[in-house]
Amino acid sequence: MTMKRMKTLLAVACLACGGTAVFPAEEQPLYRNPSESVEVRVADLLSRMTLQEKILQLNQYILGENSNVNNIGEINSSFIPGLGSYIYFNSDARLRNEIQRKELEVSRLGIPLLFGFDVIHGFRTIFPIPLAQSCSWNADLVRQSCAVAAREARMSGVDWTFSPMIDVARDGRWGRVAEGYGEDPYTNGVFAVAAVQGYQGDSLTGSGSVAACLKHYVGYGMSQGGRDYEATDISAQALWDTYLIPYEMGIRAGAATLMSAFNDIGGTPATANHYLLTEVLRNKWGFSGVVVTDWNAVEQLMSQGVAADRKEAACKAFMAGADLDMKDFCFKDHLEALVTEGKVPLARIDSAVARILALKFRLGLFEQPYTVEVPDAKRVLLPAYKEVCRQLAEESMVLLKNEAGTLPLRKKNVAVIGPMADDRENLLGSWSAQGRVEDVEGSIYENLRAELGPEARVTYARGCAFDGTDRSGFREARKVARKADVVVVCLGEKKSWSGENASRSTLALPAIQEELLAEVAKEGKPVVLVLSNGRPLELCRVEPLCDAIVEMWQPGIVGGKALAGILSGRVNPSGKLAITFPWFTGQIPLYYNSRQSARPLQGKYQDQPTVPLYEFGHGLSYTSFEYGDLQLSADTIRRGEKLKVEVRVTNTGKVDGKETVHWFVRDPVCSIARPVKELKCFEKRTIRQGESQTFCFEIDPERDLSFVDSDGNRFLEPGTYYVMVKDKRVCIELLE
Ligand code: GLC
């Protein structure tokens, strides 16, 4: 081994022990050599950087027109020499390349810029919102959608997406419930893994992948009252058995980055939470990726009452474990002084800079800092991308109710009524990145007309707006309904009613929409209700008026066609709810995996039902599936052994269909009270009419029967466990 390499490796070792690498000046820039390991390149580059250069790498600003209305931010098209990264708001790579070139012209060490953006459910090809995607129970399709999003984004100048959002959410008043994968920890974890795999692929280098970002770490979905940005009170037990579960799964899947959340947890903001950001993330889980704060989250520590000024905020966030400061420049303005004052060790600076440099090396930005500029026609909205979009939209829609075979539509004289009936824009949903209304391929009305063909008579009336008190359209709506054989009423939410800073005090639709439905129902025709929304809804007054209900969510650019396919019967719906629909808002929080009450038969509401209207996992089909009894490969098991449970599912209906089998476990007696049901496995398959298929859940006790305590230690207790599918249950005994 040459002296040169020995000195380098010594430096790497020094850095790895939290020291600061120092290289003699005569060394050639090893970091310029792509055949060297990332560790060696990072150590070499770090040793050459000044403190000021290091600190600039720890800040992120915006570039282009800030499209996030919730973040007060100016339009910025200039750059700050040496600043490490930007949120990139433009839809193609030109400005990004221009700024990259300017940076590299002045950068003493030629460190390229890193560009991030919120690619939440697509970049330009907009997919269903994540809450809808989870109702597809098709992890591979979600992975494919993220791979499409990664390709469009990377080829448009974005190296890093602030996605997936995996905050377990059980309060639909919170607008961001739209952005995650529902109420269940395991479900959020499975889709976190699918998203990380889709975004990052096998390598971060090249035009088909972007770095993923697990967010918002952690417990953001518990914001009090469903009000965004509010404090949370989460027990240490709940932190470990619910909110941290998806993050550990996403990190094990190789997520490159993570974002700290706005909320506090029991008085300690997530962004200044040393326990979470260092003891758990680094020391327990060994996460080596970048932690970026949320927008202004460092400065907001002052609002949260834990920092007197921006300097103290910078110190608390940085020493807790945040590496990169998004937007507020607290790190840029104060870290140097904090180092000089001895409040921030240089080793901590180096550890953060090292992670950011490692990400840039892994992304290949030193070798290829520029995005190859490709015209839109070759870069976005490709037919193959839309095909994935269509499949995911079809599989995420949920048939909630279907009395007397109202659906699929058999009548050809159809009235399409409601504020959502001929709307396109709101099909995009919140966080629609570079999605454009002109990319939406038709409204519900337009697609249903095309679907039913010239022999059908499809009429339309808007009836009312999304909200307000204008009832003047009711008359026309009733007239159109009167002349039809069946009425499709399309109600729902504007895309701005969910997402960030979009909390609502009730899950109910605006009164005007409920009144429209009641008016139309007076015509006595079969009523099919179609809902397009970003949260579970309060449907207690609506449900009795409808013969069928389809939850289409906010399905993206080909959602209208997907819905038309379901209404016509061309597509057999296969979605199932990943979040509970309560009867009414007052029941919140109401979710399937709650712990048993002390008096299960008492304590019910005196004035309303206590059970949900539609439970987690609910979803109908145009066919019927019959479940056989659960078959066990054994009824006892020991640690280290595996046990199989099987169920035979038969399609007893008249059409092919897709069915998801959800496998739950329960430990009825444990040293820590456990939920009455815990989802541990799910599988979706196509089962042809008349066909039977056997689904198998291979139980690994350590993985599937264990629990976690309030210190994050997983434990496994002998005893009886239930395994449940639908209304079937078997017992297994875990022996000492
Ligand atoms: C926002 C969101 C976060 C997003 C970030 C950048 O405030 O909370 O999810 O990634 O800022 O836009």
XYZ file of C-alpha atoms and ligand atoms in Angstrom:
748
model
C 0.000 0.000 0.000
C 1.411 3.415 -0.959
C 2.134 6.046 1.671
C -0.505 8.212 0.057
C -3.236 5.646 0.468
C -2.132 4.860 4.010
C -2.427 8.511 4.999
C -5.864 8.642 3.381
C -7.140 5.555 5.102
C -5.752 6.824 8.406
C -7.756 9.982 7.831
C -10.869 7.971 7.072
C -10.371 6.005 10.274
C -9.902 9.244 12.181
C -13.117 10.628 10.717
C -14.981 7.414 11.417
C -14.092 7.819 15.097
C -15.662 11.268 15.096
C -12.334 13.019 14.664
C -11.427 15.494 11.979
C -9.489 14.230 9.006
C -6.310 16.147 8.207
C -4.417 15.549 4.951
C -0.984 16.930 4.020
C -1.360 19.650 1.397
C 0.676 17.795 -1.292
C -2.021 15.036 -1.715
C -3.775 14.870 -5.089
C -7.570 15.306 -4.740
C -8.578 11.713 -4.100
C -12.164 12.896 -3.954
C -11.988 13.535 -7.659
C -11.432 9.849 -8.344
C -14.720 7.960 -8.826
C -12.973 4.635 -8.383
C -12.243 5.526 -4.779
C -14.843 4.558 -2.162
C -17.339 7.168 -1.017
C -15.779 7.059 2.449
C -12.320 7.844 1.095
C -13.609 10.596 -1.174
C -15.605 12.189 1.655
C -12.671 12.118 4.050
C -10.352 13.588 1.465
C -12.717 16.376 0.462
C -13.646 17.192 4.045
C -10.022 17.626 4.946
C -9.651 20.276 2.294
C -12.681 22.350 3.275
C -12.664 25.453 5.435
C -15.153 25.802 8.279
C -17.102 28.367 6.269
C -17.308 26.010 3.274
C -18.489 23.219 5.553
C -21.199 25.335 7.151
C -22.559 26.465 3.774
C -23.097 22.810 2.885
C -25.476 22.551 5.844
C -28.050 24.953 4.418
C -30.789 24.661 1.801
C -32.560 27.516 0.066
C -35.195 27.796 -2.672
C -34.646 28.174 -6.401
C -37.339 29.149 -8.859
C -40.922 30.079 -8.032
C -41.954 28.784 -4.629
C -45.172 26.905 -5.392
C -45.874 25.828 -1.815
C -48.459 28.395 -0.749
C -48.142 27.341 2.867
C -44.555 28.427 3.043
C -44.096 32.146 2.892
C -41.251 32.289 0.441
C -40.036 34.627 -2.250
C -39.214 33.772 -5.842
C -35.491 33.221 -6.071
C -33.542 32.783 -9.296
C -30.085 33.692 -8.042
C -27.697 31.616 -6.029
C -25.597 31.967 -2.929
C -22.042 30.841 -3.699
C -21.139 27.703 -1.759
C -24.650 26.968 -0.427
C -25.061 23.188 -0.496
C -28.557 22.647 -1.844
C -31.812 24.124 -3.077
C -35.462 23.215 -3.294
C -35.996 23.321 -7.038
C -39.414 24.550 -8.149
C -38.987 24.672 -11.930
C -40.406 21.982 -14.229
C -37.319 21.388 -16.383
C -33.566 21.325 -15.834
C -32.509 24.559 -17.473
C -32.394 26.847 -14.428
C -30.922 24.054 -12.340
C -28.071 23.571 -14.823
C -27.511 27.316 -15.090
C -27.124 27.653 -11.327
C -25.010 24.512 -11.105
C -22.659 25.963 -13.716
C -22.381 29.269 -11.859
C -21.653 27.434 -8.633
C -18.963 25.221 -10.123
C -17.314 28.219 -11.741
C -16.733 29.785 -8.321
C -16.477 26.725 -6.072
C -12.871 26.365 -4.897
C -13.230 22.612 -4.516
C -15.852 22.055 -7.216
C -18.558 20.767 -4.887
C -21.800 20.374 -6.897
C -25.221 21.514 -5.719
C -27.990 19.135 -4.652
C -31.574 19.858 -5.710
C -34.623 18.575 -3.812
C -38.371 18.859 -4.409
C -41.698 17.529 -3.136
C -42.442 14.729 -5.556
C -45.190 13.191 -3.439
C -47.400 11.274 -5.871
C -45.751 11.982 -9.191
C -43.694 14.747 -10.770
C -45.628 15.622 -13.954
C -47.506 12.321 -14.356
C -49.674 12.723 -11.267
C -50.748 9.506 -9.553
C -53.473 9.028 -6.936
C -52.708 10.637 -3.585
C -50.756 8.326 -1.256
C -53.785 7.648 0.963
C -55.531 6.315 -2.133
C -52.475 4.321 -3.154
C -52.470 2.485 0.162
C -56.068 1.372 -0.524
C -54.765 -0.490 -3.586
C -52.786 -2.851 -1.309
C -50.505 -3.241 -4.321
C -46.995 -2.454 -3.103
C -45.414 -3.313 -6.422
C -47.634 -0.854 -8.261
C -46.726 1.834 -5.710
C -43.072 1.006 -6.283
C -43.592 1.372 -10.019
C -45.320 4.727 -9.563
C -42.377 6.003 -7.520
C -39.936 4.733 -10.143
C -41.840 6.708 -12.780
C -41.841 9.778 -10.548
C -38.110 9.379 -9.932
C -37.347 9.230 -13.638
C -39.446 12.255 -14.529
C -38.009 14.224 -11.622
C -34.343 13.318 -12.158
C -34.560 14.104 -15.848
C -36.093 17.453 -14.919
C -33.318 18.536 -12.577
C -34.425 17.063 -9.235
C -31.980 14.733 -7.458
C -33.920 14.217 -4.206
C -37.586 13.959 -3.345
C -39.067 14.826 0.036
C -41.102 11.652 -0.029
C -42.504 9.184 1.111
C -44.561 10.713 3.903
C -45.151 7.856 6.341
C -46.815 9.522 9.289
C -49.385 7.160 10.820
C -52.567 9.284 10.861
C -55.869 8.558 12.583
C -57.429 11.986 12.587
C -58.990 12.929 9.268
C -59.361 16.534 10.379
C -55.613 16.793 9.736
C -55.227 17.654 6.064
C -51.963 15.782 5.670
C -53.723 12.450 6.165
C -53.924 12.617 2.358
C -50.152 12.385 2.001
C -49.493 9.216 3.965
C -50.549 5.585 3.898
C -53.305 5.572 6.507
C -53.810 4.512 10.101
C -51.705 1.401 10.346
C -47.973 1.289 11.191
C -47.204 -1.865 9.203
C -49.060 -0.578 6.127
C -47.116 2.692 6.222
C -43.943 0.656 6.561
C -44.647 -1.642 3.616
C -45.410 1.312 1.348
C -42.409 3.206 2.704
C -40.233 0.322 1.542
C -41.975 0.213 -1.837
C -41.506 3.959 -2.277
C -37.829 3.889 -1.280
C -37.203 1.051 -3.711
C -39.087 2.864 -6.458
C -37.388 6.205 -5.936
C -33.864 4.937 -5.334
C -33.728 1.840 -7.499
C -30.468 -0.120 -7.365
C -28.254 2.946 -7.497
C -28.662 6.669 -6.925
C -26.367 7.434 -9.849
C -28.053 8.026 -13.176
C -31.233 9.477 -14.585
C -33.697 6.958 -13.229
C -33.450 7.493 -9.503
C -33.672 10.126 -6.825
C -32.809 10.054 -3.134
C -35.847 9.311 -0.977
C -36.712 11.128 2.246
C -38.763 9.534 5.028
C -40.950 12.190 6.621
C -41.993 13.761 8.932
C -39.993 12.207 11.704
C -41.948 11.674 13.937
C -45.516 11.667 15.212
C -46.688 14.565 13.050
C -50.011 12.761 12.438
C -50.866 13.192 16.098
C -51.066 16.995 15.870
C -53.624 17.974 18.472
C -57.184 18.385 17.186
C -56.012 17.572 13.706
C -54.634 21.108 13.545
C -51.452 21.217 11.490
C -48.164 22.171 13.177
C -49.676 21.683 16.661
C -47.984 19.962 19.594
C -48.364 16.236 20.118
C -48.444 14.101 23.216
C -47.296 10.615 22.361
C -46.386 8.088 25.022
C -43.000 6.430 24.753
C -44.894 3.175 24.211
C -46.953 4.550 21.328
C -43.842 6.127 19.836
C -42.290 2.686 19.555
C -45.259 0.457 18.802
C -46.881 2.800 16.292
C -45.124 5.929 14.994
C -41.536 4.742 14.679
C -42.415 1.411 13.041
C -42.599 2.721 9.427
C -39.370 4.691 9.844
C -37.398 1.680 10.964
C -38.772 -0.284 7.986
C -37.902 2.559 5.586
C -34.394 2.910 6.979
C -33.786 -0.844 6.731
C -34.840 -0.507 3.075
C -32.002 1.979 2.549
C -33.705 5.373 2.564
C -31.014 7.953 1.859
C -32.487 10.794 3.917
C -35.068 11.691 6.529
C -36.903 14.892 7.405
C -37.497 16.091 10.960
C -41.057 17.161 11.707
C -42.600 20.467 12.793
C -44.423 19.118 15.831
C -43.143 18.760 19.318
C -43.450 15.445 21.151
C -44.350 16.032 24.768
C -42.660 19.428 24.749
C -39.518 18.556 22.807
C -39.801 19.542 19.140
C -38.894 16.752 16.735
C -36.299 19.038 15.141
C -34.493 19.534 18.438
C -35.022 16.035 19.758
C -31.698 14.414 20.570
C -33.369 11.200 21.700
C -35.063 10.719 18.333
C -32.462 12.237 16.011
C -29.372 10.750 17.613
C -30.052 8.095 20.253
C -32.690 6.307 18.182
C -31.770 7.192 14.609
C -27.976 6.980 14.822
C -27.124 4.955 17.891
C -29.922 2.377 17.863
C -30.739 2.087 14.165
C -27.341 3.066 12.721
C -28.873 5.432 10.165
C -26.055 7.032 8.166
C -28.129 9.232 5.878
C -28.853 12.943 5.904
C -31.391 14.504 8.266
C -32.927 17.603 6.725
C -35.219 19.789 8.803
C -38.623 20.784 7.563
C -39.101 24.289 6.147
C -38.069 26.903 8.751
C -38.356 24.226 11.436
C -35.132 25.440 13.095
C -36.292 29.026 13.405
C -39.710 27.760 14.518
C -38.110 26.392 17.674
C -38.505 29.961 18.898
C -42.282 29.826 18.329
C -42.320 26.512 20.138
C -40.701 28.115 23.121
C -37.467 26.156 23.321
C -35.114 28.763 21.811
C -34.758 32.433 22.739
C -33.194 33.360 19.419
C -32.061 31.939 16.085
C -28.588 31.174 17.438
C -29.952 29.047 20.250
C -32.329 27.410 17.764
C -29.414 26.568 15.493
C -27.459 25.092 18.382
C -30.337 22.986 19.667
C -31.347 21.606 16.278
C -27.796 20.902 15.156
C -26.666 19.306 18.393
C -29.852 17.222 18.513
C -28.871 15.714 15.166
C -30.302 17.757 12.310
C -27.725 17.988 9.507
C -29.285 20.291 6.919
C -31.287 23.453 7.662
C -34.145 24.027 5.191
C -34.743 27.628 4.210
C -34.223 29.756 7.394
C -30.383 30.075 7.375
C -30.068 29.583 11.135
C -27.152 27.227 10.563
C -25.532 29.516 8.003
C -25.773 32.541 10.289
C -24.756 31.005 13.613
C -22.800 27.751 13.404
C -19.403 29.407 12.959
C -19.815 31.431 16.129
C -21.119 28.383 17.962
C -18.000 26.456 16.918
C -15.781 29.337 18.017
C -17.575 29.457 21.363
C -17.050 25.732 21.797
C -20.787 25.006 21.869
C -20.641 23.011 18.632
C -17.693 20.639 18.223
C -15.959 20.638 14.851
C -16.420 16.860 14.795
C -20.193 17.375 14.773
C -19.853 19.774 11.834
C -17.743 17.186 10.013
C -20.228 14.373 10.665
C -23.060 16.388 9.119
C -21.019 17.619 6.162
C -19.714 14.101 5.578
C -23.269 12.771 5.209
C -24.209 15.484 2.741
C -21.045 14.947 0.693
C -21.630 11.187 0.761
C -25.138 11.754 -0.642
C -23.717 13.931 -3.426
C -21.099 11.326 -4.260
C -23.700 8.530 -4.244
C -25.895 10.582 -6.579
C -22.945 10.874 -8.974
C -23.134 14.651 -8.903
C -19.360 15.122 -8.906
C -19.085 13.193 -12.164
C -22.378 14.405 -13.672
C -23.439 17.698 -12.024
C -25.709 18.636 -14.909
C -29.012 17.144 -15.957
C -29.122 16.168 -19.601
C -31.818 18.450 -21.006
C -34.514 16.479 -22.797
C -37.686 17.898 -24.370
C -40.971 17.319 -22.515
C -42.204 14.816 -25.088
C -39.341 12.466 -24.237
C -39.286 13.190 -20.519
C -42.788 13.363 -19.061
C -46.301 11.920 -19.460
C -45.051 8.975 -21.481
C -47.713 6.366 -22.353
C -46.004 3.757 -20.199
C -46.121 6.177 -17.243
C -49.828 6.772 -17.730
C -50.430 3.030 -17.868
C -49.016 2.665 -14.352
C -51.134 5.638 -13.341
C -54.286 4.042 -14.723
C -53.671 0.727 -12.988
C -52.981 2.376 -9.647
C -56.042 4.622 -9.957
C -58.282 1.651 -10.743
C -56.883 -0.445 -7.893
C -57.055 2.320 -5.291
C -60.750 3.145 -5.705
C -63.020 1.562 -3.095
C -66.576 0.329 -3.604
C -68.053 1.191 -0.220
C -71.677 0.283 -0.851
C -73.576 -1.459 -3.640
C -77.197 -2.334 -2.838
C -79.231 -4.469 -5.202
C -76.490 -4.555 -7.774
C -76.875 -0.895 -8.600
C -73.349 -1.064 -9.964
C -72.083 -1.703 -12.498
C -74.422 0.599 -14.412
C -76.868 -1.298 -16.557
C -79.021 1.610 -17.550
C -77.851 3.763 -20.391
C -79.771 6.873 -19.425
C -77.500 8.352 -16.815
C -77.506 11.743 -15.107
C -74.138 12.949 -13.783
C -74.598 15.619 -11.158
C -72.523 17.551 -8.638
C -69.568 19.917 -8.219
C -67.084 17.108 -8.889
C -68.937 15.772 -11.929
C -67.224 17.877 -14.573
C -64.184 18.966 -12.563
C -60.640 18.118 -13.621
C -58.298 20.162 -11.424
C -59.314 18.630 -8.112
C -58.672 15.132 -9.394
C -54.972 16.014 -9.024
C -55.144 16.239 -5.241
C -52.784 18.175 -2.962
C -48.998 18.232 -3.475
C -49.357 17.755 -7.203
C -45.773 18.883 -7.949
C -45.512 19.854 -11.638
C -48.918 18.371 -12.430
C -51.115 20.525 -14.672
C -54.849 20.579 -15.057
C -54.411 20.307 -18.826
C -52.738 16.941 -18.253
C -55.900 15.577 -16.624
C -57.539 13.304 -19.170
C -61.119 14.361 -18.754
C -63.594 14.789 -15.935
C -65.854 12.077 -14.530
C -68.658 13.256 -16.820
C -66.498 13.330 -19.958
C -65.059 9.900 -19.269
C -68.400 8.339 -18.461
C -69.835 9.603 -21.723
C -66.907 8.084 -23.590
C -67.160 4.875 -21.586
C -70.891 4.276 -22.120
C -70.668 5.170 -25.794
C -73.054 6.800 -28.287
C -75.965 4.494 -27.489
C -76.108 5.871 -23.960
C -77.687 9.138 -22.874
C -75.459 10.836 -20.338
C -76.659 14.205 -19.057
C -75.049 16.672 -16.690
C -75.907 19.295 -14.120
C -73.507 20.859 -11.643
C -76.194 21.422 -9.045
C -74.036 23.463 -6.716
C -70.518 24.578 -5.968
C -68.189 22.734 -3.588
C -69.383 24.982 -0.774
C -71.415 28.128 -0.170
C -75.198 28.536 -0.009
C -76.252 28.956 -3.625
C -79.117 26.508 -4.218
C -80.091 27.927 -7.579
C -78.713 24.891 -9.411
C -80.885 22.415 -7.532
C -83.849 22.777 -9.847
C -81.829 21.901 -12.956
C -80.243 19.012 -11.120
C -83.622 17.548 -10.189
C -84.861 18.049 -13.734
C -81.890 16.150 -15.157
C -82.307 13.418 -12.543
C -86.008 13.098 -13.285
C -85.294 12.290 -16.939
C -82.654 9.688 -16.168
C -82.857 6.047 -15.112
C -79.936 6.298 -12.687
C -78.144 9.229 -11.106
C -74.417 9.470 -10.451
C -73.859 12.212 -7.862
C -70.237 13.386 -7.700
C -69.287 15.152 -4.497
C -66.089 15.790 -2.612
C -63.313 18.156 -1.703
C -61.196 20.685 -3.486
C -57.572 19.647 -3.640
C -56.714 22.592 -1.370
C -58.919 21.202 1.407
C -56.329 18.575 2.280
C -52.550 18.507 2.311
C -50.447 20.907 4.359
C -52.083 23.594 6.479
C -55.510 22.240 5.481
C -57.099 21.198 8.753
C -60.898 20.989 8.916
C -63.037 20.886 12.048
C -65.346 18.260 10.572
C -65.113 15.336 8.160
C -68.540 16.209 6.800
C -68.930 17.542 3.294
C -70.209 21.128 3.095
C -73.930 21.289 3.807
C -74.724 22.500 0.299
C -73.401 19.243 -1.144
C -75.432 17.123 1.259
C -78.508 19.184 0.426
C -77.947 18.675 -3.297
C -77.808 14.919 -2.771
C -80.977 14.959 -0.685
C -82.751 17.025 -3.354
C -81.717 14.707 -6.169
C -82.650 11.636 -4.130
C -86.211 12.941 -3.946
C -86.589 11.994 -7.607
C -86.618 8.365 -6.500
C -84.026 7.125 -8.985
C -81.145 4.794 -7.989
C -78.362 7.000 -6.642
C -74.684 6.232 -7.113
C -72.507 8.503 -4.997
C -68.952 9.125 -6.201
C -66.580 10.787 -3.729
C -63.340 12.573 -4.582
C -61.593 13.640 -1.383
C -58.306 13.626 0.500
C -59.491 12.310 3.866
C -62.050 9.917 5.365
C -65.478 11.586 5.314
C -68.448 11.780 7.659
C -71.191 10.090 5.637
C -73.845 9.335 8.279
C -76.489 11.598 6.630
C -75.372 10.711 3.138
C -75.107 6.941 3.217
C -78.859 6.202 3.661
C -79.669 8.209 0.519
C -77.387 6.196 -1.740
C -77.753 2.798 -3.347
C -74.046 2.660 -4.144
C -70.978 4.597 -3.032
C -67.572 4.684 -4.739
C -64.583 6.316 -3.021
C -62.399 7.445 -5.909
C -60.133 9.639 -3.755
C -58.051 12.163 -5.733
C -56.939 9.738 -8.394
C -54.559 11.726 -10.579
C -54.526 12.498 -14.258
C -56.326 9.407 -15.527
C -58.669 9.043 -12.567
C -61.776 9.954 -14.546
C -61.229 7.098 -16.950
C -60.482 4.682 -14.123
C -63.724 5.603 -12.390
C -65.722 5.322 -15.604
C -64.325 1.825 -16.018
C -65.546 0.910 -12.552
C -69.007 2.424 -13.051
C -69.436 0.580 -16.360
C -68.142 -2.718 -14.984
C -65.151 -2.847 -17.332
C -63.041 -2.673 -14.172
C -63.924 -4.708 -11.113
C -63.129 -2.529 -8.064
C -60.534 -4.040 -5.696
C -59.606 -1.223 -3.306
C -59.981 -1.619 0.450
C -59.788 1.130 3.063
C -56.433 1.804 4.708
C -58.142 4.261 7.028
C -61.364 4.009 9.024
C -64.437 6.008 8.016
C -66.245 6.929 11.236
C -69.978 7.563 11.346
C -69.295 11.072 12.505
C -66.401 13.333 13.372
C -67.011 13.141 17.100
C -65.800 9.545 17.138
C -62.216 10.588 16.287
C -59.835 8.948 17.007
C -61.336 5.681 15.792
C -59.053 3.069 14.243
C -58.931 -0.701 13.946
C -55.765 -1.422 15.934
C -56.805 0.119 19.229
C -56.352 -1.523 22.610
C -59.205 -3.274 24.389
C -61.378 -1.181 26.693
C -61.536 -2.036 30.388
C -65.280 -2.607 29.852
C -65.707 -3.662 26.230
C -69.502 -3.798 26.513
C -69.882 -0.408 28.143
C -68.600 3.088 27.612
C -70.363 3.499 24.286
C -71.655 6.850 23.058
C -75.149 7.444 24.327
C -76.152 9.491 21.275
C -74.539 7.849 18.279
C -72.961 4.551 17.181
C -69.513 3.789 18.529
C -68.486 1.513 15.677
C -67.188 2.933 12.370
C -69.366 3.316 9.295
C -66.692 1.637 7.147
C -63.880 -0.173 8.919
C -60.227 -0.536 8.004
C -59.994 -3.126 5.201
C -63.562 -2.565 3.960
C -64.080 -2.698 0.206
C -66.602 -4.497 -2.028
C -66.236 -6.161 -5.395
C -68.547 -6.989 -8.303
C -67.821 -10.594 -7.563
C -67.889 -12.476 -4.257
C -65.095 -14.265 -2.456
C -65.614 -17.101 -0.051
C -62.989 -17.828 2.587
C -62.368 -21.346 3.815
C -61.250 -22.188 7.320
C -57.743 -21.302 8.397
C -55.350 -24.226 8.178
C -52.299 -24.438 10.459
C -49.093 -26.302 9.696
C -48.845 -26.751 13.465
C -50.622 -25.264 16.453
C -47.516 -24.777 18.551
C -44.310 -22.992 17.684
C -41.012 -22.107 19.321
C -38.642 -19.194 18.769
C -36.646 -19.641 15.613
C -39.291 -21.878 14.026
C -41.762 -20.894 11.319
C -45.431 -21.788 11.150
C -47.734 -21.531 8.129
C -51.346 -20.477 8.168
C -53.278 -20.926 4.974
C -56.690 -19.896 3.738
C -58.393 -20.946 0.554
C -60.257 -18.181 -1.195
C -62.829 -18.948 -3.875
C -64.283 -16.508 -6.387
C -67.917 -17.547 -6.130
C -69.215 -14.751 -8.337
C -69.671 -14.219 -12.035
C -66.619 -12.105 -12.887
C -62.890 -12.183 -12.284
C -61.681 -10.048 -9.433
C -58.689 -9.021 -7.358
C -58.785 -9.861 -3.672
C -56.517 -8.722 -0.845
C -56.142 -11.053 2.090
C -55.205 -9.210 5.299
C -53.552 -11.315 7.996
C -53.886 -10.018 11.566
C -52.487 -11.278 14.841
C -53.473 -10.667 18.438
C -51.787 -11.434 21.729
C -54.737 -11.475 24.147
C -52.521 -11.505 27.227
C -49.180 -9.678 27.245
C -47.109 -7.738 29.754
C -48.030 -4.637 27.769
C -51.649 -4.341 26.568
C -51.668 -4.877 22.817
C -54.114 -3.846 20.076
C -57.105 -6.076 19.464
C -55.752 -6.639 15.952
C -52.370 -5.997 14.339
C -51.901 -6.267 10.574
C -48.773 -8.313 9.873
C -49.103 -9.419 6.261
C -51.239 -8.765 3.214
C -51.350 -10.166 -0.293
C -53.414 -9.209 -3.325
C -54.119 -11.531 -6.220
C -56.399 -11.887 -9.220
C -58.793 -14.805 -8.778
C -60.778 -15.785 -11.828
C -64.471 -16.543 -11.529
C -65.003 -20.014 -10.091
C -61.321 -20.327 -9.233
C -59.885 -21.024 -5.766
C -56.471 -19.950 -4.565
C -54.612 -20.623 -1.344
C -53.040 -17.683 0.482
C -50.307 -18.378 2.969
C -48.917 -16.386 5.889
C -45.636 -17.857 7.114
C -45.321 -16.703 10.699
C -41.916 -15.829 12.063
C -42.512 -15.295 15.791
C -39.690 -12.765 16.199
C -41.095 -10.672 13.376
C -44.827 -11.275 13.592
C -45.675 -12.107 17.209
C -43.188 -9.967 19.126
C -43.950 -6.551 20.539
C -41.862 -3.545 21.466
C -41.590 -1.774 24.783
C -41.247 1.910 25.584
C -37.476 1.748 25.192
C -37.749 0.309 21.730
C -36.725 -3.170 22.800
C -38.553 -5.906 20.964
C -39.662 -8.844 23.124
C -41.462 -12.123 22.575
C -43.592 -13.738 25.252
C -44.741 -17.369 25.225
C -48.468 -18.021 25.284
C -51.524 -18.029 23.085
C -51.755 -15.914 19.966
C -54.677 -15.498 17.582
C -54.249 -15.353 13.825
C -57.210 -13.729 12.053
C -58.455 -13.254 8.515
C -61.872 -11.661 7.970
C -64.074 -13.269 10.636
C -61.923 -16.397 10.858
C -59.571 -17.042 13.780
C -57.180 -19.749 14.881
C -55.056 -20.039 18.006
C -51.391 -20.893 18.106
C -49.255 -21.537 21.153
C -45.804 -20.076 21.404
C -43.843 -22.377 23.684
C -40.982 -21.328 25.951
C -43.290 21.820 3.827
C -43.688 20.431 4.295
C -42.720 19.359 3.904
C -42.066 19.722 2.592
C -41.235 20.973 2.812
C -40.592 21.463 1.508
O -43.588 22.778 4.791
O -43.977 20.264 5.679
O -43.465 18.133 3.834
O -41.253 18.663 2.150
O -41.967 22.026 3.399
O -41.581 21.915 0.648
